[in-house]
Amino acid sequence: VVLHQWLKYRELASSELSGVLGPMKGNSSDGDTQRRKLHLGQSSDTTGGTRFKPVPYEYGFLFSAKIEDGVVVNMSDQDYIHNHKKADRHLDHTSRELRMGEYIVHRNPLRQLMQLFSLHVHGLRDKDVNRKDMQNWTACQRILFPNVRECLWKMDNGLNGVAKNEQTLGLWVNLDMLYHYVEMFVSLRVSYYQRVVNAGCITTFLGIWVNVCPGAHFISKLFCFIGHT
């Protein structure tokens, strides 16, 4: 069913939108199992075309796509807004306790932050922290703002007369990572080079995080990590 929908979208995009937007490059999804399998299948499909390998394999990159009638196609991705909202939801998920080493990653320091700093300093609203509408992406974005992360940094280091709270560090690192993830897609100022740097930093960090989890005696990977693996 999903593949039929994607083929129909591609047909409509080709007939109705190609003159305005150009050729359709691929499909984005929320990353569920069926769509992920289709993404993987399309990424290795060579029927009716050749492979596009922008970086040789010997340099350590495995990315490739398909060239069809001179156009690169089947470049699939998960939806970054959906990914961000899912990551935010894990900050106080009932079945998870995110940990980075000995540091807990939880939403509670944001509640403490709102008590320690004035509104004009952090800019947060109650609904940004005490979440009821989990689809509110604007609230997800606000907790990533630089002034919020600066307040968390002051709490972690005990700066400006604020009591030191080392457990804030886990949340600060997590929000900093998510900020640079979202920045890759929505920033109007970040260069293409910096987006690549962000992507490399994030994937390396996630790789370290997921591999540290099994080494902790009290943690399962599913319980402590931000995603399913």
Protein backbone atom coordinates (compact mmCIF):
# COMPACT_ATOMS: atom_id res chain seq x y z
CA VAL A 1 0.00 0.00 0.00
CA VAL A 2 2.75 2.45 0.95
CA LEU A 3 4.78 1.74 -2.18
CA HIS A 4 1.67 2.29 -4.31
CA GLN A 5 1.14 5.66 -2.60
CA TRP A 6 4.74 6.70 -3.16
CA LEU A 7 4.58 5.75 -6.85
CA LYS A 8 1.35 7.74 -7.20
CA TYR A 9 2.95 10.77 -5.49
CA ARG A 10 5.89 10.52 -7.86
CA GLU A 11 3.57 10.34 -10.88
CA LEU A 12 1.63 13.41 -9.69
CA ALA A 13 4.81 15.32 -8.85
CA SER A 14 6.18 14.59 -12.31
CA SER A 15 3.02 15.67 -14.13
CA GLU A 16 1.95 18.62 -11.97
CA LEU A 17 4.96 20.03 -10.10
CA SER A 18 8.18 19.20 -11.94
CA GLY A 19 8.04 22.41 -13.97
CA VAL A 20 7.92 24.47 -10.76
CA LEU A 21 9.82 22.44 -8.16
CA GLY A 22 11.95 20.18 -10.33
CA PRO A 23 12.08 16.38 -10.21
CA MET A 24 11.03 14.48 -7.10
CA LYS A 25 14.11 13.14 -5.31
CA GLY A 26 12.53 10.69 -2.86
CA ASN A 27 10.16 10.20 0.04
CA SER A 28 10.31 11.21 3.68
CA SER A 29 8.47 9.33 6.41
CA ASP A 30 8.05 8.98 10.17
CA GLY A 31 10.43 6.02 10.18
CA ASP A 32 8.03 3.16 10.87
CA THR A 33 9.21 -0.37 10.01
CA GLN A 34 7.36 -0.76 6.71
CA ARG A 35 8.53 2.58 5.33
CA ARG A 36 12.09 2.01 6.53
CA LYS A 37 12.22 -1.30 4.64
CA LEU A 38 11.01 0.48 1.52
CA HIS A 39 13.66 3.16 1.98
CA LEU A 40 16.38 0.51 2.23
CA GLY A 41 15.01 -1.35 -0.78
CA GLN A 42 14.88 1.77 -2.91
CA SER A 43 18.39 2.79 -1.86
CA SER A 44 19.81 -0.36 -3.49
CA ASP A 45 17.49 -0.48 -6.52
CA THR A 46 19.25 -0.30 -9.90
CA THR A 47 16.35 -1.29 -12.17
CA GLY A 48 16.18 1.07 -15.15
CA GLY A 49 19.09 3.20 -13.99
CA THR A 50 22.62 3.36 -12.62
CA ARG A 51 24.10 4.09 -9.20
CA PHE A 52 25.08 7.56 -8.08
CA LYS A 53 28.07 7.45 -5.71
CA PRO A 54 29.19 11.01 -4.92
CA VAL A 55 31.99 9.83 -2.60
CA PRO A 56 34.12 6.75 -3.41
CA TYR A 57 33.68 3.78 -1.06
CA GLU A 58 37.39 3.82 -0.15
CA TYR A 59 36.83 7.11 1.68
CA GLY A 60 34.47 5.38 4.10
CA PHE A 61 31.10 6.60 2.78
CA LEU A 62 28.50 4.05 1.72
CA PHE A 63 25.85 6.48 0.50
CA SER A 64 24.55 5.97 -3.01
CA ALA A 65 21.34 6.65 -4.88
CA LYS A 66 19.85 5.89 -8.27
CA ILE A 67 20.21 7.89 -11.49
CA GLU A 68 17.19 7.65 -13.77
CA ASP A 69 17.11 9.64 -17.00
CA GLY A 70 19.93 11.80 -15.68
CA VAL A 71 18.11 12.60 -12.42
CA VAL A 72 19.13 11.40 -8.94
CA VAL A 73 16.13 9.64 -7.33
CA ASN A 74 15.25 7.45 -4.32
CA MET A 75 16.97 9.72 -1.79
CA SER A 76 14.83 8.87 1.24
CA ASP A 77 14.85 10.28 4.75
CA GLN A 78 12.87 10.33 7.97
CA ASP A 79 10.90 13.46 8.76
CA TYR A 80 13.04 15.70 10.99
CA ILE A 81 10.04 17.30 12.72
CA HIS A 82 8.68 13.88 13.68
CA ASN A 83 12.13 12.79 14.89
CA HIS A 84 12.50 15.91 17.02
CA LYS A 85 9.07 15.49 18.64
CA LYS A 86 9.82 11.84 19.43
CA ALA A 87 13.16 12.77 20.98
CA ASP A 88 11.47 15.45 23.09
CA ARG A 89 8.85 12.95 24.28
CA HIS A 90 11.56 10.72 25.76
CA LEU A 91 12.56 13.44 28.23
CA ASP A 92 9.85 12.26 30.61
CA HIS A 93 8.72 8.98 29.07
CA THR A 94 7.12 6.51 31.50
CA SER A 95 9.07 3.53 30.14
CA ARG A 96 12.49 5.15 29.69
CA GLU A 97 15.16 6.75 31.80
CA LEU A 98 17.62 8.30 29.40
CA ARG A 99 21.20 8.24 30.65
CA MET A 100 24.51 9.47 29.32
CA GLY A 101 26.99 7.64 31.48
CA GLU A 102 26.11 8.66 35.03
CA TYR A 103 23.99 11.61 33.95
CA ILE A 104 20.20 11.38 33.71
CA VAL A 105 18.51 13.14 30.78
CA HIS A 106 15.14 14.38 32.03
CA ARG A 107 12.83 17.37 31.73
CA ASN A 108 12.94 18.20 35.47
CA PRO A 109 15.90 20.64 35.25
CA LEU A 110 13.77 22.80 32.97
CA ARG A 111 11.19 23.10 35.74
CA GLN A 112 13.95 24.11 38.16
CA LEU A 113 15.27 26.56 35.58
CA MET A 114 11.92 28.35 35.42
CA GLN A 115 12.07 28.89 39.18
CA LEU A 116 15.69 30.07 39.24
CA PHE A 117 15.63 32.48 36.30
CA SER A 118 13.12 35.12 35.26
CA LEU A 119 10.92 34.76 32.19
CA HIS A 120 12.79 37.37 30.16
CA VAL A 121 16.01 35.36 30.65
CA HIS A 122 14.83 31.88 29.63
CA GLY A 123 11.74 32.71 27.52
CA LEU A 124 9.94 29.47 28.38
CA ARG A 125 6.23 29.05 28.97
CA ASP A 126 4.63 26.55 31.32
CA LYS A 127 3.23 24.54 28.39
CA ASP A 128 6.75 24.22 26.93
CA VAL A 129 7.89 22.29 29.99
CA ASN A 130 4.75 20.67 31.38
CA ARG A 131 3.73 19.15 28.10
CA LYS A 132 0.16 18.17 27.32
CA ASP A 133 0.09 18.58 23.55
CA MET A 134 2.88 16.25 22.38
CA GLN A 135 2.39 17.38 18.76
CA ASN A 136 3.28 21.01 19.60
CA TRP A 137 6.55 21.40 17.71
CA THR A 138 6.86 25.07 18.67
CA ALA A 139 7.23 24.04 22.33
CA CYS A 140 9.88 21.49 21.34
CA GLN A 141 11.83 24.22 19.58
CA ARG A 142 11.64 26.72 22.44
CA ILE A 143 13.46 24.46 24.92
CA LEU A 144 16.37 24.30 22.44
CA PHE A 145 16.90 28.06 22.32
CA PRO A 146 20.41 29.28 23.23
CA ASN A 147 19.20 31.24 26.28
CA VAL A 148 17.64 28.07 27.74
CA ARG A 149 20.83 26.08 27.21
CA GLU A 150 22.86 28.92 28.71
CA CYS A 151 20.71 28.78 31.85
CA LEU A 152 21.23 25.01 32.07
CA TRP A 153 24.98 25.53 31.71
CA LYS A 154 24.95 28.00 34.61
CA MET A 155 23.02 25.48 36.72
CA ASP A 156 25.50 22.72 35.91
CA ASN A 157 28.53 24.88 36.76
CA GLY A 158 27.03 26.87 39.63
CA LEU A 159 27.51 30.24 37.94
CA ASN A 160 25.93 33.62 38.75
CA GLY A 161 24.99 32.60 42.27
CA VAL A 162 22.97 29.56 41.11
CA ALA A 163 23.40 26.38 43.15
CA LYS A 164 25.49 23.78 41.32
CA ASN A 165 23.48 20.88 39.89
CA GLU A 166 25.69 18.45 37.97
CA GLN A 167 22.74 16.32 36.84
CA THR A 168 21.77 19.20 34.54
CA LEU A 169 24.65 18.29 32.23
CA GLY A 170 22.86 15.32 30.66
CA LEU A 171 19.92 17.46 29.57
CA TRP A 172 22.21 20.27 28.36
CA VAL A 173 24.17 17.86 26.12
CA ASN A 174 20.98 16.29 24.78
CA LEU A 175 19.38 19.65 23.95
CA ASP A 176 22.59 20.90 22.35
CA MET A 177 22.66 17.83 20.11
CA LEU A 178 19.00 18.26 19.16
CA TYR A 179 19.57 21.96 18.44
CA HIS A 180 22.28 21.17 15.91
CA TYR A 181 20.13 18.39 14.42
CA VAL A 182 17.18 20.72 13.79
CA GLU A 183 19.56 23.47 12.65
CA MET A 184 20.68 21.31 9.71
CA PHE A 185 17.17 21.41 8.25
CA VAL A 186 15.65 24.77 9.19
CA SER A 187 18.46 27.29 9.64
CA LEU A 188 18.60 30.16 7.15
CA ARG A 189 22.17 31.08 8.12
CA VAL A 190 24.14 27.84 8.54
CA SER A 191 26.41 26.97 5.60
CA TYR A 192 26.29 23.61 3.82
CA TYR A 193 29.71 22.88 5.26
CA GLN A 194 28.48 23.45 8.83
CA ARG A 195 25.46 21.21 8.18
CA VAL A 196 27.84 18.39 7.25
CA VAL A 197 29.89 19.09 10.38
CA ASN A 198 26.69 18.96 12.47
CA ALA A 199 25.65 15.66 10.88
CA GLY A 200 29.07 14.11 11.53
CA CYS A 201 29.11 15.31 15.14
CA ILE A 202 25.59 14.03 15.84
CA THR A 203 26.06 10.58 14.30
CA THR A 204 29.38 10.12 16.10
CA PHE A 205 27.86 11.17 19.40
CA LEU A 206 24.84 8.87 18.99
CA GLY A 207 27.17 5.99 18.12
CA ILE A 208 29.17 6.56 21.31
CA TRP A 209 25.99 6.93 23.39
CA VAL A 210 24.37 3.71 22.18
CA ASN A 211 27.58 1.75 22.66
CA VAL A 212 28.10 3.04 26.20
CA CYS A 213 24.61 1.97 27.29
CA PRO A 214 25.19 -1.82 27.31
CA GLY A 215 28.31 -1.35 29.44
CA ALA A 216 26.34 0.03 32.37
CA HIS A 217 25.34 -2.68 34.83
CA PHE A 218 21.91 -1.21 35.58
CA ILE A 219 20.77 -0.25 32.11
CA SER A 220 19.33 -1.91 29.03
CA LYS A 221 19.95 -0.20 25.71
CA LEU A 222 16.23 0.17 25.00
CA PHE A 223 15.67 1.76 28.40
CA CYS A 224 18.45 4.37 28.34
CA PHE A 225 18.91 5.33 24.69
CA ILE A 226 17.00 7.92 22.70
CA GLY A 227 15.91 5.52 19.94
CA HIS A 228 15.21 1.88 19.17
CA THR A 229 18.24 -0.14 18.12
